[in-house]
Coordinates of C-alpha atoms and ligand atoms in Angstrom, one line a residue:
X283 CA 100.7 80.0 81.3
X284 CA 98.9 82.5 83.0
X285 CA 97.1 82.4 86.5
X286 CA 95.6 85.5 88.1
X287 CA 94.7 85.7 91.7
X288 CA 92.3 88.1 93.6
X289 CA 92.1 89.2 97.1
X290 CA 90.1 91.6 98.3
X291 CA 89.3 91.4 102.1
X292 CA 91.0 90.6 105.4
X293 CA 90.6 87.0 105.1
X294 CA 91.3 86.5 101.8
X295 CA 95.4 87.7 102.2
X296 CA 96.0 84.8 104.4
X297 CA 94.7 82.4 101.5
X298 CA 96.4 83.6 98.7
X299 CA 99.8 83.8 100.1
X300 CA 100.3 80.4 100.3
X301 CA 99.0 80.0 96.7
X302 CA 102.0 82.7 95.4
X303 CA 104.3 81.2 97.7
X304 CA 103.8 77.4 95.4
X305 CA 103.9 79.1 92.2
X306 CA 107.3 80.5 93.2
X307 CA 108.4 77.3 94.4
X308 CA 107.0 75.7 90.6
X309 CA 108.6 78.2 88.9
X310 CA 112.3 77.2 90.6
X311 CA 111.3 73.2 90.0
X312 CA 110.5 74.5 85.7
X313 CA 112.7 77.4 85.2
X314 CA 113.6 77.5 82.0
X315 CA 110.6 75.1 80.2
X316 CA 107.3 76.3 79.1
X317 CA 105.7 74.9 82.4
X318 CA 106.6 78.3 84.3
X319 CA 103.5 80.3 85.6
X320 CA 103.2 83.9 85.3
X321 CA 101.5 84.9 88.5
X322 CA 99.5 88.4 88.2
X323 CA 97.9 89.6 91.8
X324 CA 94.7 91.3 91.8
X325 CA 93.6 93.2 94.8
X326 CA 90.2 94.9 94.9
X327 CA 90.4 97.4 97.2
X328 CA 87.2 95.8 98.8
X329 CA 89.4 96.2 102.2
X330 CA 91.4 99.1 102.0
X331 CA 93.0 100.5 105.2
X332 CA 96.2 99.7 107.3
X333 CA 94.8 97.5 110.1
X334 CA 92.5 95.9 107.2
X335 CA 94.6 95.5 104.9
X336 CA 98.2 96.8 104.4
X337 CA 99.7 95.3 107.4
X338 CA 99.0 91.6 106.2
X339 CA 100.9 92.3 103.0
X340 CA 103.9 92.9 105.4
X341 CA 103.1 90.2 107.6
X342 CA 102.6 87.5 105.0
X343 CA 105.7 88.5 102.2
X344 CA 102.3 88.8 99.9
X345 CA 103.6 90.6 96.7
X346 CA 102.9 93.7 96.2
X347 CA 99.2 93.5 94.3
X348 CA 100.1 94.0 90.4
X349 CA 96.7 95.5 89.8
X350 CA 94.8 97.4 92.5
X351 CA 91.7 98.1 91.8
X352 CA 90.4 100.2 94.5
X353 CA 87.1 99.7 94.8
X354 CA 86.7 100.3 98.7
X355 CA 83.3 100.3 100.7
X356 CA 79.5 100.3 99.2
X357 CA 76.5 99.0 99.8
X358 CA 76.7 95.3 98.4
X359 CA 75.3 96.1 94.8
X360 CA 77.5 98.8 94.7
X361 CA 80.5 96.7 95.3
X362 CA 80.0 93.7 93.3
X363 CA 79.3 96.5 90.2
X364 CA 82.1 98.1 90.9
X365 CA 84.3 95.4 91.0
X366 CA 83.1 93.2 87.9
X367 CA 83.3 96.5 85.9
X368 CA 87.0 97.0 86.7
X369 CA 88.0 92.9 86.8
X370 CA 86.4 93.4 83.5
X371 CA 88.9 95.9 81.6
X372 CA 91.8 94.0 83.9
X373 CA 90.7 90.4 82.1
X374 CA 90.8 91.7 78.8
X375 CA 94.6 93.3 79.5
X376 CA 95.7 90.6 80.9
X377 CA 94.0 87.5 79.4
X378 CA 94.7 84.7 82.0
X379 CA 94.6 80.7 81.4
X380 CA 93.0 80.7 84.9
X381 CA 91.6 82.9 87.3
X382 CA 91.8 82.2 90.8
X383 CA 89.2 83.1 93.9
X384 CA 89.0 82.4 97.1
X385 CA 86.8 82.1 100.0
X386 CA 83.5 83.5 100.0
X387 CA 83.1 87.4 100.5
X388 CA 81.5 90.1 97.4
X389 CA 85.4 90.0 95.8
X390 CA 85.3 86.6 95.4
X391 CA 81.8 85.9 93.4
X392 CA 82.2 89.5 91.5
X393 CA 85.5 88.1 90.0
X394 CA 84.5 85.2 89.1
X395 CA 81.2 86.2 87.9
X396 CA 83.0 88.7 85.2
X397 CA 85.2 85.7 84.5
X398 CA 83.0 83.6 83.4
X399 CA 81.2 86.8 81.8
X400 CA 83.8 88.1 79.8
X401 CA 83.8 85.5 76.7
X402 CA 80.7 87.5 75.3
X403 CA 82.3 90.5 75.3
X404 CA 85.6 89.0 73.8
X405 CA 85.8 85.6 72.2
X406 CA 89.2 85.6 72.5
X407 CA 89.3 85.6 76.6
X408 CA 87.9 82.7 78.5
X409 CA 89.6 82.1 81.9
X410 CA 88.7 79.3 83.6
X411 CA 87.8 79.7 87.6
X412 CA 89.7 78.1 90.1
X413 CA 87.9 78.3 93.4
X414 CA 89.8 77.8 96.9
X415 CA 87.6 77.1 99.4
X416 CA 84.6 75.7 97.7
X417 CA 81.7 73.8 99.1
X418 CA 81.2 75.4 102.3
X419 CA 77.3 75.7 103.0
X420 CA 75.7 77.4 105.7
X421 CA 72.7 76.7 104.6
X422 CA 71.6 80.2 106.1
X423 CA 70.5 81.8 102.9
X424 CA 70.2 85.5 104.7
X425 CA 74.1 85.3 105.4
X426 CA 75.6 87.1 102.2
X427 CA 78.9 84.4 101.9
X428 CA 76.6 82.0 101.7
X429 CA 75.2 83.1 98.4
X430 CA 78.7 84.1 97.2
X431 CA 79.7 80.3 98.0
X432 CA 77.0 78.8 96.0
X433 CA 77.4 81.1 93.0
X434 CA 80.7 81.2 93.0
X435 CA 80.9 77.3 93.1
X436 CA 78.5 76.8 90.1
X437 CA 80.7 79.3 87.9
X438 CA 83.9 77.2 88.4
X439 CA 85.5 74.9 87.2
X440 CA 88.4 73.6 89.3
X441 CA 86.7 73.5 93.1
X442 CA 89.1 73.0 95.8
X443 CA 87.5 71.4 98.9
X444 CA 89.1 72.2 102.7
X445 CA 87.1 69.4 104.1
X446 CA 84.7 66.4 103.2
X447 CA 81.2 67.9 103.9
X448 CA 82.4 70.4 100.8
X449 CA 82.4 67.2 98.5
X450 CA 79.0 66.2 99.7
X451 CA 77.6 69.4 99.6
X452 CA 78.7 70.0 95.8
X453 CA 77.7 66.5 94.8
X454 CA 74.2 67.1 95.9
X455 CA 74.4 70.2 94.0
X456 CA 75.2 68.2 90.8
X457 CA 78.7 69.4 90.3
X458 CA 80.4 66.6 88.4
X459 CA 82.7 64.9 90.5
X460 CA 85.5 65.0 88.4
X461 CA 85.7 69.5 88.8
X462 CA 86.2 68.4 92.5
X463 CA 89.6 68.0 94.4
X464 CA 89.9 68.0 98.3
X465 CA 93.2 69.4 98.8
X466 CA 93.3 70.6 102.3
X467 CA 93.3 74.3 104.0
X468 CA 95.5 77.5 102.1
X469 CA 94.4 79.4 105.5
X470 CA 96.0 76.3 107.6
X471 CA 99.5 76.3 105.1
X472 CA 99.8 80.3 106.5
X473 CA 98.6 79.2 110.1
X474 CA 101.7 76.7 110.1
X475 CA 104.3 78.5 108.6
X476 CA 103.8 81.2 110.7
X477 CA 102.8 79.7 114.2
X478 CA 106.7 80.0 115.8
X479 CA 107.1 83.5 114.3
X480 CA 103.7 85.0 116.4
X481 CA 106.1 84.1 119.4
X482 CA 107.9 86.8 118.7
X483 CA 105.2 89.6 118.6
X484 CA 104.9 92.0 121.5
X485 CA 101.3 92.1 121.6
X486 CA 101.1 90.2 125.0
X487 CA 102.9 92.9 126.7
X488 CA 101.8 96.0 124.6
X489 CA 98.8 94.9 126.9
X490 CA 100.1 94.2 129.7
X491 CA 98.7 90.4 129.9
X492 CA 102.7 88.8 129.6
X493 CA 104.9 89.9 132.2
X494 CA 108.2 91.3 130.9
X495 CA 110.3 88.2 130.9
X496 CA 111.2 87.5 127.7
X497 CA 114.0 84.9 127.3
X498 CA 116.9 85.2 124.1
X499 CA 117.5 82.0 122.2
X500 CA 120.0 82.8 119.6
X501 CA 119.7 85.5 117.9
X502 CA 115.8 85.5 119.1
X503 CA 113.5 86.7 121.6
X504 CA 110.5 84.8 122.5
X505 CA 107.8 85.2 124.9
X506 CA 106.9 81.6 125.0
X507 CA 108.0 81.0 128.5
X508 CA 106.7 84.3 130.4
X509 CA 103.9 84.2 133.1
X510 CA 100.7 84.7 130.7
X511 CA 97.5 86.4 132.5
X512 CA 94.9 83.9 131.7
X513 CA 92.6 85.6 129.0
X514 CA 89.6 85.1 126.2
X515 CA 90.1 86.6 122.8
X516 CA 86.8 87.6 121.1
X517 CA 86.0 88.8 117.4
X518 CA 82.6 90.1 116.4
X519 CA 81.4 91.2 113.4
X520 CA 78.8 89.6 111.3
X521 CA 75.9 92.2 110.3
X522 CA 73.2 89.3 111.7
X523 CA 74.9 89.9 115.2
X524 CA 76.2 93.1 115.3
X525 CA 73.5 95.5 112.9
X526 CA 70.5 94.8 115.5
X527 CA 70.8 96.4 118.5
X528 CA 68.8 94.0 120.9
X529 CA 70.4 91.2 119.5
X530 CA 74.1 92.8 119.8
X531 CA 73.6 94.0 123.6
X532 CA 72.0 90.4 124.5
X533 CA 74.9 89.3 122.9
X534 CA 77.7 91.9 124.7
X535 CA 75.7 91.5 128.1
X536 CA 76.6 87.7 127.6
X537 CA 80.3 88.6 127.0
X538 CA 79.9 90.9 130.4
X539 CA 79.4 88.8 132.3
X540 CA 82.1 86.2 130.8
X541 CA 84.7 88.7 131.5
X542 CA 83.9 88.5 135.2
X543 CA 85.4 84.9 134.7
X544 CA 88.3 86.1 132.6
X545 CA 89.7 89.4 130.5
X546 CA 88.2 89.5 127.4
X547 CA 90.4 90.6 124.5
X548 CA 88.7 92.3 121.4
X549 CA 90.3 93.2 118.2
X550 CA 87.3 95.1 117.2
X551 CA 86.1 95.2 113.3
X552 CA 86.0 98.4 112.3
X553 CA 82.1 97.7 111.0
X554 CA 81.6 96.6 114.7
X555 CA 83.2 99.8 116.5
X556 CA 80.4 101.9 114.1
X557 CA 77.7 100.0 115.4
X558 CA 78.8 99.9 119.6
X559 CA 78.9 104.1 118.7
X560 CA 75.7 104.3 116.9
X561 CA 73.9 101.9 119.6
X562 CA 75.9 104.0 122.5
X563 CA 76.8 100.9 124.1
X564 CA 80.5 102.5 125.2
X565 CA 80.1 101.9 128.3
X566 CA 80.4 98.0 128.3
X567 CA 83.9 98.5 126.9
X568 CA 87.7 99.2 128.4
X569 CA 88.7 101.0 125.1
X570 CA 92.6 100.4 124.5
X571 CA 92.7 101.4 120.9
X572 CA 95.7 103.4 118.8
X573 CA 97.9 100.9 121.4
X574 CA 100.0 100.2 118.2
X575 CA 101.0 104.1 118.2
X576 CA 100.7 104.4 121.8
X577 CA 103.9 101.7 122.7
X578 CA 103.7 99.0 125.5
X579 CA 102.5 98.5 128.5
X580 CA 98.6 99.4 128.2
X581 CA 96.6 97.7 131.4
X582 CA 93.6 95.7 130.4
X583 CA 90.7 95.8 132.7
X584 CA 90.2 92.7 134.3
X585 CA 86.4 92.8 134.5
X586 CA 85.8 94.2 131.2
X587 CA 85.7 93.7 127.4
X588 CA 89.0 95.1 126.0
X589 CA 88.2 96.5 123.0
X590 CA 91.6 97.1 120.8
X591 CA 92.4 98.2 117.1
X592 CA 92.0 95.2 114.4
X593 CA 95.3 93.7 114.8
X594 CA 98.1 92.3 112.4
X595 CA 97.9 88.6 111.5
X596 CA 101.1 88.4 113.0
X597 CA 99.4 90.0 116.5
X598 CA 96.4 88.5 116.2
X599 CA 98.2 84.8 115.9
X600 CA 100.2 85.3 119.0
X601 CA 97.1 86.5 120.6
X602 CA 94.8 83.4 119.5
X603 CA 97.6 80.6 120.5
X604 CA 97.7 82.5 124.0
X605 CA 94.8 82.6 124.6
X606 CA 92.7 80.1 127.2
X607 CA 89.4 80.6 125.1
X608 CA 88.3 82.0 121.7
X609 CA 84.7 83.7 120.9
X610 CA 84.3 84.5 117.4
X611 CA 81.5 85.0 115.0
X612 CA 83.9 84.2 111.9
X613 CA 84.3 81.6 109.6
X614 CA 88.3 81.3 109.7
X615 CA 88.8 81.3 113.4
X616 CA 86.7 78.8 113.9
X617 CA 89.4 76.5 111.7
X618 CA 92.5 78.3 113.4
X619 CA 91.5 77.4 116.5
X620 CA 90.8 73.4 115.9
X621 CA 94.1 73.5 114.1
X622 CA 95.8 75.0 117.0
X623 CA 93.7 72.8 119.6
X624 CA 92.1 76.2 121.8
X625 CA 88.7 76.0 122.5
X626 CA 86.5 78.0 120.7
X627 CA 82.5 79.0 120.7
X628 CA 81.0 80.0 117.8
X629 CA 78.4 83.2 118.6
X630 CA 76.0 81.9 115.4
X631 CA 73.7 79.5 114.7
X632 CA 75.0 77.7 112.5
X633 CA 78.7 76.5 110.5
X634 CA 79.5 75.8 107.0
X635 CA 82.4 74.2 108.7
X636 CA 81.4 71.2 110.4
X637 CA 84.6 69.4 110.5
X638 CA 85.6 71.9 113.5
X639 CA 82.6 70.7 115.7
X640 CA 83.2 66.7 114.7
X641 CA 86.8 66.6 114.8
X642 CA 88.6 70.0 116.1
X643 CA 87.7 72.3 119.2
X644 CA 84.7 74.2 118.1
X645 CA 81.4 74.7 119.7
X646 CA 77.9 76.6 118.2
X647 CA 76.8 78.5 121.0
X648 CA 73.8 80.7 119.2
X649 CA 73.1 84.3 120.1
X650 CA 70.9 83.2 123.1
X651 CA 72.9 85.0 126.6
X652 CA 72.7 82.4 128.7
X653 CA 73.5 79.4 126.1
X654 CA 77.1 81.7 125.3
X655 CA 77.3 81.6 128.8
X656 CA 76.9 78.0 129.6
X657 CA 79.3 77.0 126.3
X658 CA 81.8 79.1 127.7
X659 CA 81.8 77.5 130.6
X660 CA 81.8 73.8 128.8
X661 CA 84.5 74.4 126.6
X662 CA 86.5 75.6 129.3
X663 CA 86.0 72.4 131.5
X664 CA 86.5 70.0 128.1
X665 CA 89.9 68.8 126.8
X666 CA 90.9 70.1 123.0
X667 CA 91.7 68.1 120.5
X668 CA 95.0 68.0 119.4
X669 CA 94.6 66.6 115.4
X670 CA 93.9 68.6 112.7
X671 CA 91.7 67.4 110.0
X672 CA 92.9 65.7 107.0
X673 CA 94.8 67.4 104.6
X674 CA 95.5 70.5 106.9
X675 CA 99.0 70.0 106.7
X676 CA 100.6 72.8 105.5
X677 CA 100.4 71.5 102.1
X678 CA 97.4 72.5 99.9
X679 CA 98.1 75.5 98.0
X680 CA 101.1 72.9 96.5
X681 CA 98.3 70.8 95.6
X682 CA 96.1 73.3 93.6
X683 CA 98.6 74.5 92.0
X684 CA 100.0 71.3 90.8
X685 CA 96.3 70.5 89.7
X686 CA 96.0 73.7 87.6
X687 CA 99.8 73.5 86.2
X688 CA 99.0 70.2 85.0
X689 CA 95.2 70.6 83.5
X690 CA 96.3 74.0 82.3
X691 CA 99.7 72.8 80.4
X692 CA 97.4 69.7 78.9
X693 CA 95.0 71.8 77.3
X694 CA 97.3 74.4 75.7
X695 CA 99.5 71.2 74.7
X696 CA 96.3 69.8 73.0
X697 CA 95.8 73.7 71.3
X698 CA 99.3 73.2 69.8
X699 CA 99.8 76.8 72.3
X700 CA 102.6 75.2 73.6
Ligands
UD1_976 C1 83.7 91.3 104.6 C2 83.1 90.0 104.1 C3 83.0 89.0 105.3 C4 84.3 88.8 106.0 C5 84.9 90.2 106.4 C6 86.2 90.1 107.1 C7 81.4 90.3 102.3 C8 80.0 90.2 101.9 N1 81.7 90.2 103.6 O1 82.8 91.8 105.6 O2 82.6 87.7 104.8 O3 84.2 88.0 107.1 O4 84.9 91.0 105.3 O5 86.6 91.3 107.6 O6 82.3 90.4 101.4 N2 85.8 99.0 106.6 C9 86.9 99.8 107.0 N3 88.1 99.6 106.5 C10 88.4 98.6 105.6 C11 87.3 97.8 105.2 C12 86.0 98.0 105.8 O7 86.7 100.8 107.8 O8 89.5 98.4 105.2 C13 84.5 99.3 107.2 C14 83.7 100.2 106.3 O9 83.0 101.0 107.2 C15 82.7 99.2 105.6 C16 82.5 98.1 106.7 O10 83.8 98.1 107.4 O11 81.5 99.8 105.3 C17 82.2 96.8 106.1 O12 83.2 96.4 105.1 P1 82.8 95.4 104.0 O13 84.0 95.1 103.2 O14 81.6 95.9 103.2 O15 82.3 94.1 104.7 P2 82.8 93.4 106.0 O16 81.8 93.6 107.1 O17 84.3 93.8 106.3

């Protein structure tokens, strides 16, 4: 049987790995029988650079993409066009059983849109959808996920849920119950496996914030046990917060004055860093950036916000279980951070991830200055949560693919294909 997976964007890489990573281990359990899976991995070019892209295929052991289709930037018609024409020509070479997407960004819908598309162009190809990550709502219908999420739910037909208001959400959508399966978190899988190895990165003292202690154990140096300059770690990039400029600066003057309290950290987007030079709003930033060519040592300002390169997910994890505080506008920190029990305030006003507010470390601070003020404050007085949801437990990409080995290898029994 056939599966095909697509990434396309940052956070997508971190999903998918752990899906490639259970078909291998599939593969060993049937080698030999018909039960095998031959894994094709489409990447769409959507995110294209090193810092976006590349360096996660190094981080993560992600194969090598089998099909690149290189779409890169575009306005958001643009993109999805681009991409369904070219999935398009790849589904007909390659005619999957299933294809899967995941998350919620323009890849993710355009792919499965052709998929389900592509039937009327050729009777002979009719992949079902498989996708991770469903049932997340917003309910904010000027975000663009969140009308990725809902299309891309009602073309599937296997929808793997990371928490319970997913399953509530779809029901009241009329999805039958039975395309429905709540396996747990593919981003959480990655988070676990690779938690001990971020211990290892340098980034702490590339920026100075770790003294130069490091301690060998074995074979292996970790900076678990250095002295660790209290810090906050921020990510910013949504268009709602960062493509209006009153809104951004309320926003940045908010983070200002934070970083009176503690450094702030900033792995900028690179959508974010065309926005603070278009609005000429330099001057509330210590810029550190090209620190990965530029070797260790770099001083961050201790009344400032930092602003540094995107980082690796390697980096970027070391940086995150460090730090005393997160501030994000993103969707996957906000699950990254309950699972690894840091506080975190969500610049938005809303989640399509409640389960991080009820049961993890998250808190939704709007865009208002002086309510991101006041959460930072609470969630730095409050004690985290240590326990992860159910079903983030390293184990859910097994589970999807066991679900999709088994339905899959049913229905081409029942065909005779097998
Ligand atoms: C996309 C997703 C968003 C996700 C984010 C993670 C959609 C609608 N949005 O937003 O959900 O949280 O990725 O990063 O799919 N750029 C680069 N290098 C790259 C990629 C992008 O410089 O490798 C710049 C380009 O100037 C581009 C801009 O970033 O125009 C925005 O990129 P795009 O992929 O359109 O959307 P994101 O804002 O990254």
């Amino acid at each position: 049987m056939k599966i095909l997976s697509v990434v396309g964007t940052r956070p997508n890489f971190m999903k998918v790995a752990p899906v490639c990573a259970a078909i291998e281990k599939h593969n060993r359990h049937y080698a030999g029988s018909p039960q095998t899976i031959e894994h094709i991995l489409v990447h769409t070019g959507q995110h294209y650079d090193q810092l976006m892209s590349d360096s996660f295929f190094n981080d993560l052991n992600l194969p090598k993409p089998d099909i690149n289709l290189g779409v890169g930037s575009g306005t958001h018609i643009e993109q999805l066009a681009e991409i369904m024409k070219k999935f398009a020509k790849v589904l007909l070479q390659v005619i999957p059983d299933v294809v899967i997407v995941v998350g919620d960004v323009n890849s993710t819908l355009a792919c499965a849109l052709a998929a389900s598309k592509i039937f009327h162009d050729s009777k002979n190809v009719k992949p079902s959808i498989a996708h991770v990550e469903a049932g997340l709502r917003s309910f904010d219908q000027t975000m663009p996920e969140e009308t990725n999420r809902v299309l891309t739910d009602h073309l599937s037909d296997y929808l793997f849920v990371t928490e319970r208001s997913g399953i509530l959400n779809l029901k009241k959508e009329g999805i039958p119950d039975e395309k429905v399966y709540f396996v747990g978190n593919t981003m959480i899988d990655t988070l676990l496996i690779f938690k001990d190895i971020a211990n290892r990165s340098t980034i702490l003292s590339n920026l100075g914030i770790a003294s130069q202690v490091s301690k060998t154990t074995g074979t292996e140096e970790t900076f678990k046990d250095c002295l660790i300059t209290p810090y906050a770690l921020l990510t910013l990039h949504r268009p709602s917060n960062v493509d209006n400029k009153p809104l951004f600066l309320n926003i940045i003057e908010a983070l200002a004055e934070i970083s009176i309290y503690l450094p702030v950290i900033f792995p900028a987007h690179p959508r974010t860093v065309n926005k603070i030079n278009e609005f000429g709003i330099n001057n509330y930033f210590n810029f550190l950036t090209g620190l990965q060519t530029c070797g260790n040592g770099a001083q961050i300002s201790e009344k400032r916000i930092n602003l540094i390169d995107p980082l690796s997910y390697i980096d970027f994890l070391c940086l995150m279980s460090n730090a005393k505080i997160v501030l994000t506008d993103s969707g996957g920190i906000q699950e990254e951070t309950t699972c690894l029990g840091i506080p975190c305030v969500t610049v938005r006003n809303n989640t399509e991830r409640p389960v991080t507010i009820e049961e993890g470390t998250n808190i939704l601070a709007g865009t208002d200055k002086n309510k991101i003020i006041k959460c930072f404050h609470d969630q730095l007085r409050k004690i985290a949560a240590t326990k992860s949801p159910d079903y983030w437990d390293g184990r859910a990409a097994e589970r999807i693919i066991d679900v999709l080995a088994a339905k899959v290898y049913a229905q081409r029994e029942k065909e005779g294909l097998c």
